[in-house]
Amino acid sequence: MTSCVDVLDDIQLHMRNKQYDKVITQCSELFITYPQNTEYLDYLMNAYNAINDTTKMIKGVELLIKQLPNINNSPQLAPSYCILHNYLAMAYHNCNNNSKAVDCYNKIISVNNGIPDIYNNIAICHIALKEYNKAIICSKISLRLKEADSTYRILANTSMYVKKYKDSIRYYESITHPTTDDLYNTSFPYLASKQYIKGFELYENRLASNYICPQTNQITRAEVPIPYWDGKEKCNHLMIVYEQGIGDNIQYFRFIIELLNRYPEMKITYFCKNIVSHLFNYDSHDNITVIDDSFPIDLSIYDKKLYVMSLPYILKLQQITPNTVNYIVCDKTNDGKWCDKLLPFENKLKVGFMYSGLLVSYIDKQIELSDFKPICCDENIQTICLHKMDDKIRDDFSKIDFASEIFMEEIDTNQSFMDTISILRNIDVLVTIDTSIAHLAGVMGVKTLLLIGYTSEWRWFDTDDNIWYDSVNIIRMSEQKPLSDLIPRIKKLLDEYYVTKHAGTK
């Protein structure tokens, strides 16, 4: 008769030979015979992970759990019960079924409620479900069981999401061994609570790493071999280098102008991507030049460099006031072309809109196109789609029955954003989620309704004040609900704008 030890030897051999199906079969059979022995469960899970089939893993582990006797009558099986449910929970989490993952973790707690990591794992699942208050409760239980930097990080992040900035700062600063990422992340609650000096100082910790964004597959910032400027040393010619976000590069150009006002004798060259380099009107500023990566660059003419999002730190910014300079380029010919195209809608309220962002994160930046039906089908309103017609947008339009009510054309085919800019100059109001177009419209002074979810970037703070732009009005969710719940409020405001637009014509 084959012993358990002999079977384990076979399992190890199969693992080395990458015979993962045999490992799964033998481990499963061994479990049925020796359910109290947990030694081989790691082999089982490693084999499932190796074949990278989450569905098969879930089915297999669920089947093993069914083989267990009632845990209340067999307490000696508690370790096996907990290990299997932990693996099952992780599998559910990896396939974004976080509700089932939480159920599995709760079954572990019913057997053993003293494992801090289990509460942290539950918290992570609640965060994925955007159940932030539940996540905070679980992490606090974990912290009572054992203080750990990982728990403080979860609490700090989650407190930031729900705009409890003081709590977030306190948890970040409770981390015993903070990394540069921790210090960087601590900048956000400081900035969101308008403690700019400290916030922008901590924000500089982002420069400690330069990674490739998994969503854009682009590097965070360009590596330029020029000495870094500290804002104190003499500098005759400064290169300011772009960073990843298009909206960031548009928004922060204002600080280049402010830097020039402070150092009027210094030459400043803004090195940015060619997708945005043509957007900036800097003709009135002799010492500002904009270049991009389309042509070779002679680095020898520059004394120092500075990354664009370090400008507030160098400027020692203590407050943010609404932008007053429209530095977006004007193409009068293109403006006239779009004026003619939109002229038939002059008796209506012309509403440009964007409903879907490119990046997916904890920040709410998505509304279904179908949710705009009450606005698009109003006879007093003409909606104009400001999205480029990629496959995702075309698919969205194919699913609605009111596509004919929306003005849509292929835009920005010659140069990025140029049609968008001309459309913005010829509409009455923009309705948009948090994306680069909000900053473009804000700089241009276009009336904008910015839809902000319960979780948002630090720069939109926790009030509806017009901090960055006088023309951008924040329409904010005050609780964790879909952004689409803001549509009735938007519709009411648009109705008021229509009445105001035509008040003088009657």
Short mmCIF file of C-alpha atoms in Angstrom, two decimals:
data_model
loop_
_atom_site.label_atom_id
_atom_site.label_comp_id
_atom_site.label_asym_id
_atom_site.label_seq_id
_atom_site.Cartn_x
_atom_site.Cartn_y
_atom_site.Cartn_z
CA MET A 1 0.00 0.00 0.00
CA THR A 2 1.34 3.40 -1.02
CA SER A 3 2.06 5.62 1.98
CA CYS A 4 1.31 9.32 2.30
CA VAL A 5 5.06 10.00 2.23
CA ASP A 6 5.44 8.11 -1.05
CA VAL A 7 2.58 10.09 -2.59
CA LEU A 8 4.20 13.34 -1.49
CA ASP A 9 7.42 12.18 -3.17
CA ASP A 10 5.45 11.55 -6.38
CA ILE A 11 3.81 14.97 -6.12
CA GLN A 12 7.17 16.70 -5.77
CA LEU A 13 8.47 14.81 -8.81
CA HIS A 14 5.39 15.80 -10.86
CA MET A 15 5.88 19.44 -9.81
CA ARG A 16 9.48 19.38 -10.98
CA ASN A 17 8.38 17.86 -14.29
CA LYS A 18 5.57 20.44 -14.61
CA GLN A 19 2.94 17.70 -14.68
CA TYR A 20 0.45 19.91 -12.94
CA ASP A 21 -2.71 17.94 -13.73
CA LYS A 22 -1.19 14.88 -12.04
CA VAL A 23 -0.30 17.02 -9.02
CA ILE A 24 -3.88 18.28 -8.78
CA THR A 25 -5.32 14.77 -9.08
CA GLN A 26 -3.01 13.22 -6.48
CA CYS A 27 -3.34 16.09 -4.01
CA SER A 28 -7.13 15.99 -4.28
CA GLU A 29 -7.19 12.25 -3.68
CA LEU A 30 -4.80 12.62 -0.77
CA PHE A 31 -7.00 15.30 0.78
CA ILE A 32 -10.04 13.04 0.77
CA THR A 33 -8.03 10.38 2.64
CA TYR A 34 -6.10 12.69 4.97
CA PRO A 35 -8.16 15.95 5.23
CA GLN A 36 -6.36 16.99 8.41
CA ASN A 37 -2.96 16.99 6.65
CA THR A 38 -2.26 20.42 5.14
CA GLU A 39 1.29 19.70 3.93
CA TYR A 40 0.27 19.03 0.33
CA LEU A 41 -2.22 21.87 -0.04
CA ASP A 42 0.55 24.26 -1.07
CA TYR A 43 1.48 21.89 -3.88
CA LEU A 44 -2.15 21.81 -4.95
CA MET A 45 -2.42 25.59 -5.07
CA ASN A 46 0.94 25.98 -6.78
CA ALA A 47 -0.21 23.56 -9.47
CA TYR A 48 -3.47 25.48 -9.97
CA ASN A 49 -1.53 28.74 -10.19
CA ALA A 50 0.89 27.21 -12.69
CA ILE A 51 -1.88 26.20 -15.11
CA ASN A 52 -3.37 29.69 -14.70
CA ASP A 53 -6.97 28.51 -14.88
CA THR A 54 -8.92 30.32 -12.17
CA THR A 55 -12.23 28.70 -13.10
CA LYS A 56 -10.75 25.20 -12.79
CA MET A 57 -9.14 26.15 -9.49
CA ILE A 58 -12.41 27.45 -8.04
CA LYS A 59 -14.32 24.32 -9.05
CA GLY A 60 -11.61 22.05 -7.70
CA VAL A 61 -11.30 23.82 -4.33
CA GLU A 62 -15.07 24.05 -3.91
CA LEU A 63 -15.30 20.29 -4.50
CA LEU A 64 -12.68 19.65 -1.80
CA ILE A 65 -14.49 21.90 0.67
CA LYS A 66 -17.64 19.83 0.13
CA GLN A 67 -15.67 16.74 1.16
CA LEU A 68 -14.98 18.20 4.61
CA PRO A 69 -17.14 17.03 7.50
CA ASN A 70 -19.07 19.62 9.49
CA ILE A 71 -16.38 21.81 10.92
CA ASN A 72 -18.27 22.26 14.20
CA ASN A 73 -18.04 18.52 14.79
CA SER A 74 -14.44 18.19 13.57
CA PRO A 75 -12.39 21.08 15.01
CA GLN A 76 -9.14 19.28 14.10
CA LEU A 77 -9.95 20.09 10.46
CA ALA A 78 -10.02 23.87 11.11
CA PRO A 79 -6.57 24.47 9.51
CA SER A 80 -7.59 22.70 6.30
CA TYR A 81 -10.94 24.49 6.27
CA CYS A 82 -9.28 27.90 6.65
CA ILE A 83 -6.51 27.25 4.11
CA LEU A 84 -8.96 26.09 1.43
CA HIS A 85 -11.31 29.02 1.98
CA ASN A 86 -8.36 31.40 1.87
CA TYR A 87 -7.24 30.02 -1.48
CA LEU A 88 -10.80 30.13 -2.76
CA ALA A 89 -11.19 33.74 -1.60
CA MET A 90 -7.99 34.78 -3.37
CA ALA A 91 -9.20 33.09 -6.56
CA TYR A 92 -12.52 34.93 -6.41
CA HIS A 93 -10.70 38.21 -5.78
CA ASN A 94 -8.41 37.63 -8.76
CA CYS A 95 -11.41 37.22 -11.05
CA ASN A 96 -13.11 40.31 -9.54
CA ASN A 97 -15.82 38.38 -7.74
CA ASN A 98 -15.14 40.20 -4.51
CA SER A 99 -18.52 39.53 -2.90
CA LYS A 100 -17.85 35.78 -2.95
CA ALA A 101 -14.32 36.41 -1.74
CA VAL A 102 -15.71 38.24 1.29
CA ASP A 103 -18.07 35.30 1.98
CA CYS A 104 -15.08 32.93 1.98
CA TYR A 105 -13.07 35.13 4.32
CA ASN A 106 -16.04 35.41 6.68
CA LYS A 107 -16.19 31.62 6.87
CA ILE A 108 -12.58 31.65 8.03
CA ILE A 109 -13.45 34.23 10.69
CA SER A 110 -16.27 31.99 11.90
CA VAL A 111 -13.59 29.42 12.73
CA ASN A 112 -10.72 31.71 13.70
CA ASN A 113 -11.34 35.42 14.29
CA GLY A 114 -7.79 36.26 15.33
CA ILE A 115 -5.96 36.46 11.99
CA PRO A 116 -5.13 40.09 11.13
CA ASP A 117 -4.35 39.40 7.46
CA ILE A 118 -7.82 37.98 6.87
CA TYR A 119 -9.41 41.26 7.95
CA ASN A 120 -7.01 43.15 5.70
CA ASN A 121 -7.94 40.89 2.79
CA ILE A 122 -11.61 41.53 3.44
CA ALA A 123 -10.86 45.26 3.49
CA ILE A 124 -9.16 45.00 0.09
CA CYS A 125 -12.24 43.27 -1.31
CA HIS A 126 -14.53 45.95 0.12
CA ILE A 127 -12.33 48.61 -1.49
CA ALA A 128 -12.69 46.86 -4.84
CA LEU A 129 -16.46 46.92 -4.27
CA LYS A 130 -16.19 50.62 -3.29
CA GLU A 131 -17.56 49.77 0.15
CA TYR A 132 -15.05 52.01 1.83
CA ASN A 133 -16.59 52.31 5.28
CA LYS A 134 -16.74 48.52 5.60
CA ALA A 135 -13.10 48.38 4.56
CA ILE A 136 -12.14 50.85 7.29
CA ILE A 137 -13.97 48.79 9.93
CA CYS A 138 -12.16 45.59 8.89
CA SER A 139 -8.75 47.27 8.87
CA LYS A 140 -9.33 48.73 12.31
CA ILE A 141 -10.09 45.22 13.62
CA SER A 142 -6.85 44.02 12.03
CA LEU A 143 -4.96 46.89 13.65
CA ARG A 144 -6.33 45.98 17.09
CA LEU A 145 -5.08 42.43 16.61
CA LYS A 146 -1.66 43.52 15.40
CA GLU A 147 -0.09 46.79 14.37
CA ALA A 148 1.39 46.53 10.87
CA ASP A 149 2.50 48.98 8.20
CA SER A 150 0.37 47.15 5.62
CA THR A 151 -2.75 47.83 7.70
CA TYR A 152 -1.87 51.49 8.16
CA ARG A 153 -1.49 51.77 4.37
CA ILE A 154 -4.96 50.34 3.77
CA LEU A 155 -6.49 52.69 6.34
CA ALA A 156 -4.60 55.67 4.94
CA ASN A 157 -5.68 54.99 1.37
CA THR A 158 -9.27 54.26 2.26
CA SER A 159 -9.56 57.35 4.46
CA MET A 160 -8.31 59.39 1.52
CA TYR A 161 -11.01 57.89 -0.71
CA VAL A 162 -13.76 58.97 1.68
CA LYS A 163 -12.15 62.41 2.13
CA LYS A 164 -11.20 61.94 5.78
CA TYR A 165 -7.94 63.73 5.16
CA LYS A 166 -6.80 64.12 8.76
CA ASP A 167 -7.28 60.41 9.37
CA SER A 168 -5.43 59.58 6.16
CA ILE A 169 -2.45 61.72 7.17
CA ARG A 170 -2.43 60.19 10.65
CA TYR A 171 -2.40 56.64 9.28
CA TYR A 172 0.31 57.38 6.72
CA GLU A 173 2.47 58.97 9.40
CA SER A 174 1.95 55.93 11.64
CA ILE A 175 3.82 53.71 9.16
CA THR A 176 6.98 52.61 10.94
CA HIS A 177 9.13 52.14 7.85
CA PRO A 178 7.71 54.42 5.14
CA THR A 179 8.87 53.89 1.57
CA THR A 180 9.17 56.67 -0.97
CA ASP A 181 5.81 55.49 -2.34
CA ASP A 182 4.32 55.97 1.14
CA LEU A 183 5.71 59.49 1.32
CA TYR A 184 4.43 60.22 -2.19
CA ASN A 185 0.96 58.94 -1.28
CA THR A 186 0.98 61.03 1.90
CA SER A 187 1.11 64.10 -0.33
CA PHE A 188 -2.46 63.57 -1.51
CA PRO A 189 -4.37 64.09 1.77
CA TYR A 190 -2.12 67.08 2.48
CA LEU A 191 -2.89 68.58 -0.93
CA ALA A 192 -6.59 67.71 -0.71
CA SER A 193 -6.77 69.54 2.63
CA LYS A 194 -5.00 72.53 0.96
CA GLN A 195 -1.77 72.19 2.91
CA TYR A 196 0.15 72.95 -0.25
CA ILE A 197 3.67 73.56 1.03
CA LYS A 198 3.87 70.20 2.80
CA GLY A 199 1.85 68.43 0.12
CA PHE A 200 3.97 69.49 -2.83
CA GLU A 201 7.14 68.76 -0.89
CA LEU A 202 5.96 65.18 -0.31
CA TYR A 203 4.80 64.97 -3.93
CA GLU A 204 8.44 65.17 -5.01
CA ASN A 205 8.88 61.59 -3.76
CA ARG A 206 7.26 60.42 -7.01
CA LEU A 207 10.62 61.14 -8.67
CA ALA A 208 12.22 58.23 -6.80
CA SER A 209 10.74 55.80 -9.33
CA ASN A 210 9.83 55.92 -12.99
CA TYR A 211 7.56 53.08 -13.99
CA ILE A 212 5.52 52.05 -17.00
CA CYS A 213 1.81 52.66 -16.46
CA PRO A 214 0.04 49.30 -17.01
CA GLN A 215 -3.02 51.02 -18.49
CA THR A 216 -1.23 53.24 -21.03
CA ASN A 217 1.94 51.15 -21.43
CA GLN A 218 3.87 54.43 -21.32
CA ILE A 219 6.66 55.54 -19.04
CA THR A 220 5.66 58.02 -16.35
CA ARG A 221 8.20 60.67 -17.38
CA ALA A 222 10.99 61.10 -19.90
CA GLU A 223 14.54 60.54 -18.66
CA VAL A 224 16.54 63.59 -19.71
CA PRO A 225 20.26 63.62 -18.72
CA ILE A 226 20.39 67.21 -17.49
CA PRO A 227 21.06 68.29 -13.86
CA TYR A 228 17.94 68.91 -11.82
CA TRP A 229 17.13 72.49 -10.81
CA ASP A 230 16.43 73.17 -7.15
CA GLY A 231 14.94 76.61 -7.75
CA LYS A 232 17.91 78.31 -6.08
CA GLU A 233 20.97 77.86 -8.30
CA LYS A 234 21.51 80.25 -11.18
CA CYS A 235 19.88 78.94 -14.34
CA ASN A 236 19.94 80.72 -17.70
CA HIS A 237 18.06 78.14 -19.73
CA LEU A 238 15.68 75.69 -18.06
CA MET A 239 14.07 72.68 -19.70
CA ILE A 240 10.71 71.76 -18.21
CA VAL A 241 9.87 68.14 -18.99
CA TYR A 242 6.40 66.69 -19.43
CA GLU A 243 4.89 64.03 -17.22
CA GLN A 244 2.38 61.38 -18.16
CA GLY A 245 -1.14 62.84 -17.89
CA ILE A 246 -2.37 64.99 -20.79
CA GLY A 247 -4.64 66.95 -18.47
CA ASP A 248 -1.76 67.52 -16.04
CA ASN A 249 0.43 68.97 -18.80
CA ILE A 250 -2.35 71.31 -19.93
CA GLN A 251 -3.27 72.35 -16.40
CA TYR A 252 0.29 72.96 -15.18
CA PHE A 253 1.35 75.15 -18.11
CA ARG A 254 0.00 78.05 -16.05
CA PHE A 255 2.86 77.50 -13.61
CA ILE A 256 5.42 77.83 -16.42
CA ILE A 257 4.06 81.32 -17.01
CA GLU A 258 4.16 82.01 -13.28
CA LEU A 259 7.76 80.80 -13.11
CA LEU A 260 8.70 83.14 -15.96
CA ASN A 261 7.04 86.04 -14.15
CA ARG A 262 9.24 85.27 -11.17
CA TYR A 263 12.41 84.83 -13.27
CA PRO A 264 11.84 87.11 -16.31
CA GLU A 265 15.45 86.81 -17.53
CA MET A 266 15.45 83.02 -17.62
CA LYS A 267 14.77 81.15 -20.87
CA ILE A 268 12.28 78.32 -20.45
CA THR A 269 11.73 75.48 -22.90
CA TYR A 270 8.79 73.16 -22.33
CA PHE A 271 9.57 69.69 -23.67
CA CYS A 272 6.33 67.75 -24.06
CA LYS A 273 4.74 65.06 -26.19
CA ASN A 274 3.74 65.97 -29.73
CA ILE A 275 0.14 65.20 -28.83
CA VAL A 276 0.00 68.45 -26.84
CA SER A 277 2.97 70.57 -27.98
CA HIS A 278 0.88 72.47 -30.56
CA LEU A 279 -1.83 73.42 -28.05
CA PHE A 280 -0.03 76.23 -26.24
CA ASN A 281 -0.11 79.89 -27.27
CA TYR A 282 3.05 81.41 -25.84
CA ASP A 283 3.55 84.24 -28.39
CA SER A 284 3.22 86.91 -25.70
CA HIS A 285 6.04 85.34 -23.68
CA ASP A 286 9.36 85.84 -25.47
CA ASN A 287 11.32 83.59 -23.13
CA ILE A 288 9.03 80.54 -23.41
CA THR A 289 9.51 77.95 -26.14
CA VAL A 290 7.67 74.65 -26.62
CA ILE A 291 9.31 71.63 -28.26
CA ASP A 292 8.43 67.96 -28.51
CA ASP A 293 9.97 64.60 -29.27
CA SER A 294 9.38 64.80 -33.03
CA PHE A 295 12.90 66.03 -33.72
CA PRO A 296 16.36 65.52 -32.19
CA ILE A 297 17.09 67.79 -29.22
CA ASP A 298 20.38 69.52 -28.48
CA LEU A 299 20.65 69.11 -24.72
CA SER A 300 23.84 71.14 -24.49
CA ILE A 301 21.94 74.44 -24.58
CA TYR A 302 20.14 73.75 -21.29
CA ASP A 303 21.57 74.40 -17.83
CA LYS A 304 18.99 72.53 -15.77
CA LYS A 305 15.78 70.55 -16.03
CA LEU A 306 12.57 70.43 -14.00
CA TYR A 307 9.57 68.14 -14.31
CA VAL A 308 6.37 70.02 -14.98
CA MET A 309 4.52 68.78 -11.91
CA SER A 310 7.36 69.96 -9.67
CA LEU A 311 6.57 73.57 -10.53
CA PRO A 312 4.24 74.19 -7.54
CA TYR A 313 6.98 72.90 -5.22
CA ILE A 314 9.64 75.13 -6.76
CA LEU A 315 7.23 78.09 -6.64
CA LYS A 316 6.46 77.32 -2.96
CA LEU A 317 2.78 77.56 -3.79
CA GLN A 318 0.69 78.49 -0.75
CA GLN A 319 -2.67 78.93 -2.43
CA ILE A 320 -4.38 78.15 -5.72
CA THR A 321 -6.38 80.83 -7.47
CA PRO A 322 -8.46 80.48 -10.64
CA ASN A 323 -6.47 80.60 -13.85
CA THR A 324 -6.64 83.99 -15.60
CA VAL A 325 -4.60 83.41 -18.77
CA ASN A 326 -6.02 81.61 -21.80
CA TYR A 327 -2.87 79.99 -23.17
CA ILE A 328 -4.64 77.63 -25.57
CA VAL A 329 -3.86 78.21 -29.24
CA CYS A 330 -6.52 79.67 -31.54
CA ASP A 331 -7.12 78.52 -35.14
CA LYS A 332 -9.63 81.05 -36.49
CA THR A 333 -10.13 79.15 -39.73
CA ASN A 334 -11.02 75.95 -37.89
CA ASP A 335 -13.17 77.89 -35.42
CA GLY A 336 -15.10 79.32 -38.36
CA LYS A 337 -15.55 75.88 -39.90
CA TRP A 338 -17.10 74.55 -36.71
CA CYS A 339 -19.19 77.68 -36.25
CA ASP A 340 -20.79 76.94 -39.63
CA LYS A 341 -21.31 73.26 -38.77
CA LEU A 342 -23.06 74.06 -35.52
CA LEU A 343 -25.00 77.08 -36.80
CA PRO A 344 -28.18 75.04 -37.50
CA PHE A 345 -28.44 74.43 -33.75
CA GLU A 346 -28.22 78.09 -32.74
CA ASN A 347 -31.80 78.10 -31.40
CA LYS A 348 -30.96 75.21 -29.12
CA LEU A 349 -28.60 74.94 -26.18
CA LYS A 350 -25.41 73.51 -27.69
CA VAL A 351 -23.98 71.01 -25.22
CA GLY A 352 -20.69 69.23 -25.80
CA PHE A 353 -20.22 66.11 -23.70
CA MET A 354 -17.75 63.41 -22.72
CA TYR A 355 -18.92 60.42 -20.71
CA SER A 356 -16.06 57.93 -20.61
CA GLY A 357 -12.45 58.19 -19.47
CA LEU A 358 -9.46 56.27 -20.81
CA LEU A 359 -8.08 55.05 -17.49
CA VAL A 360 -9.73 52.79 -14.94
CA SER A 361 -8.98 53.46 -11.28
CA TYR A 362 -10.69 54.04 -7.96
CA ILE A 363 -11.75 57.45 -9.31
CA ASP A 364 -15.23 57.53 -10.84
CA LYS A 365 -14.80 58.50 -14.51
CA GLN A 366 -17.46 56.47 -16.32
CA ILE A 367 -21.10 57.00 -17.25
CA GLU A 368 -23.06 54.86 -19.68
CA LEU A 369 -23.97 56.69 -22.89
CA SER A 370 -27.54 55.42 -22.48
CA ASP A 371 -27.85 57.46 -19.28
CA PHE A 372 -27.64 60.67 -21.33
CA LYS A 373 -30.93 59.95 -23.11
CA PRO A 374 -32.99 62.57 -21.20
CA ILE A 375 -30.50 65.24 -22.26
CA CYS A 376 -29.91 64.07 -25.82
CA CYS A 377 -33.61 63.69 -26.60
CA ASP A 378 -34.66 67.10 -25.27
CA GLU A 379 -35.83 69.24 -28.21
CA ASN A 380 -34.28 72.34 -26.64
CA ILE A 381 -30.83 70.77 -26.41
CA GLN A 382 -28.38 69.73 -29.10
CA THR A 383 -25.68 67.41 -27.77
CA ILE A 384 -22.32 67.25 -29.52
CA CYS A 385 -20.10 64.22 -28.87
CA LEU A 386 -16.51 65.21 -28.16
CA HIS A 387 -15.09 61.69 -28.16
CA LYS A 388 -12.86 60.39 -30.90
CA MET A 389 -14.70 57.58 -32.65
CA ASP A 390 -12.70 54.56 -31.49
CA ASP A 391 -14.08 51.03 -31.26
CA LYS A 392 -15.35 51.51 -27.70
CA ILE A 393 -17.31 54.67 -28.54
CA ARG A 394 -18.74 53.19 -31.74
CA ASP A 395 -19.89 50.15 -29.78
CA ASP A 396 -21.59 52.43 -27.23
CA PHE A 397 -23.44 54.26 -30.01
CA SER A 398 -24.56 50.98 -31.58
CA LYS A 399 -26.37 50.08 -28.34
CA ILE A 400 -28.59 53.19 -28.03
CA ASP A 401 -31.78 54.10 -29.87
CA PHE A 402 -31.16 57.86 -29.89
CA ALA A 403 -27.84 58.09 -31.73
CA SER A 404 -29.48 60.23 -34.42
CA GLU A 405 -30.18 62.91 -31.81
CA ILE A 406 -26.45 63.40 -31.15
CA PHE A 407 -24.19 65.42 -33.42
CA MET A 408 -21.10 63.32 -34.00
CA GLU A 409 -18.27 63.47 -36.51
CA GLU A 410 -14.75 62.19 -36.79
CA ILE A 411 -12.71 64.85 -35.00
CA ASP A 412 -9.06 65.62 -34.35
CA THR A 413 -7.92 63.51 -37.31
CA ASN A 414 -5.25 65.99 -38.44
CA GLN A 415 -3.99 67.22 -35.07
CA SER A 416 -5.00 66.10 -31.61
CA PHE A 417 -7.49 68.34 -29.81
CA MET A 418 -7.67 71.01 -32.55
CA ASP A 419 -11.26 70.22 -33.56
CA THR A 420 -12.11 69.77 -29.90
CA ILE A 421 -10.81 73.28 -29.15
CA SER A 422 -12.83 74.81 -32.00
CA ILE A 423 -15.97 72.96 -30.91
CA LEU A 424 -15.49 74.22 -27.36
CA ARG A 425 -15.40 77.78 -28.73
CA ASN A 426 -18.74 77.22 -30.45
CA ILE A 427 -20.87 75.57 -27.77
CA ASP A 428 -22.82 76.95 -24.84
CA VAL A 429 -21.73 74.46 -22.20
CA LEU A 430 -19.56 71.38 -21.74
CA VAL A 431 -20.66 68.38 -19.66
CA THR A 432 -17.78 66.06 -18.87
CA ILE A 433 -16.33 63.50 -16.54
CA ASP A 434 -12.91 64.19 -15.01
CA THR A 435 -10.58 64.08 -18.00
CA SER A 436 -8.15 66.34 -19.86
CA ILE A 437 -10.92 68.18 -21.68
CA ALA A 438 -12.07 69.67 -18.37
CA HIS A 439 -8.70 71.44 -18.05
CA LEU A 440 -8.74 72.47 -21.70
CA ALA A 441 -12.19 74.04 -21.32
CA GLY A 442 -11.26 75.57 -17.97
CA VAL A 443 -8.24 77.38 -19.38
CA MET A 444 -10.37 78.61 -22.30
CA GLY A 445 -13.09 79.90 -19.97
CA VAL A 446 -15.79 77.62 -21.41
CA LYS A 447 -18.80 77.07 -19.15
CA THR A 448 -18.33 73.53 -17.88
CA LEU A 449 -20.27 71.12 -15.70
CA LEU A 450 -17.70 68.71 -14.28
CA LEU A 451 -19.16 65.47 -12.96
CA ILE A 452 -17.19 64.31 -9.93
CA GLY A 453 -17.85 61.02 -8.14
CA TYR A 454 -17.73 60.24 -4.45
CA THR A 455 -14.07 59.32 -4.88
CA SER A 456 -12.07 61.88 -6.81
CA GLU A 457 -8.60 63.29 -7.33
CA TRP A 458 -7.13 65.57 -4.66
CA ARG A 459 -7.29 68.56 -7.01
CA TRP A 460 -11.10 68.69 -6.82
CA PHE A 461 -10.96 68.76 -3.00
CA ASP A 462 -14.16 68.14 -1.02
CA THR A 463 -16.09 71.31 -1.83
CA ASP A 464 -17.68 72.67 -4.98
CA ASP A 465 -15.60 75.85 -4.97
CA ASN A 466 -14.15 77.00 -8.30
CA ILE A 467 -10.55 76.54 -7.22
CA TRP A 468 -8.76 76.11 -10.56
CA TYR A 469 -11.14 77.71 -13.07
CA ASP A 470 -13.97 80.20 -12.68
CA SER A 471 -15.89 78.63 -15.58
CA VAL A 472 -15.83 75.04 -14.25
CA ASN A 473 -18.69 74.16 -11.94
CA ILE A 474 -18.30 70.94 -9.98
CA ILE A 475 -21.36 68.70 -9.79
CA ARG A 476 -20.43 66.18 -7.13
CA MET A 477 -21.77 62.92 -5.72
CA SER A 478 -21.95 63.15 -1.94
CA GLU A 479 -22.27 59.39 -1.47
CA GLN A 480 -21.04 56.22 -3.14
CA LYS A 481 -23.48 55.96 -6.02
CA PRO A 482 -23.01 55.81 -9.81
CA LEU A 483 -22.08 59.04 -11.57
CA SER A 484 -25.21 58.60 -13.67
CA ASP A 485 -27.24 59.66 -10.63
CA LEU A 486 -26.00 63.20 -11.36
CA ILE A 487 -27.79 63.32 -14.73
CA PRO A 488 -31.10 64.73 -13.32
CA ARG A 489 -29.14 67.58 -11.69
CA ILE A 490 -27.29 68.21 -14.95
CA LYS A 491 -30.57 68.19 -16.88
CA LYS A 492 -32.10 70.77 -14.53
CA LEU A 493 -29.08 73.07 -14.92
CA LEU A 494 -29.17 72.75 -18.71
CA ASP A 495 -32.85 73.66 -18.74
CA GLU A 496 -31.98 76.80 -16.77
CA TYR A 497 -29.14 77.63 -19.20
CA TYR A 498 -31.53 77.27 -22.14
CA VAL A 499 -33.99 79.71 -20.57
CA THR A 500 -31.18 82.18 -19.86
CA LYS A 501 -29.81 81.89 -23.41
CA HIS A 502 -33.18 82.76 -24.94
CA ALA A 503 -34.34 85.24 -22.31
CA GLY A 504 -33.28 88.22 -24.41
CA THR A 505 -34.81 86.94 -27.66
CA LYS A 506 -38.45 86.87 -26.59
#
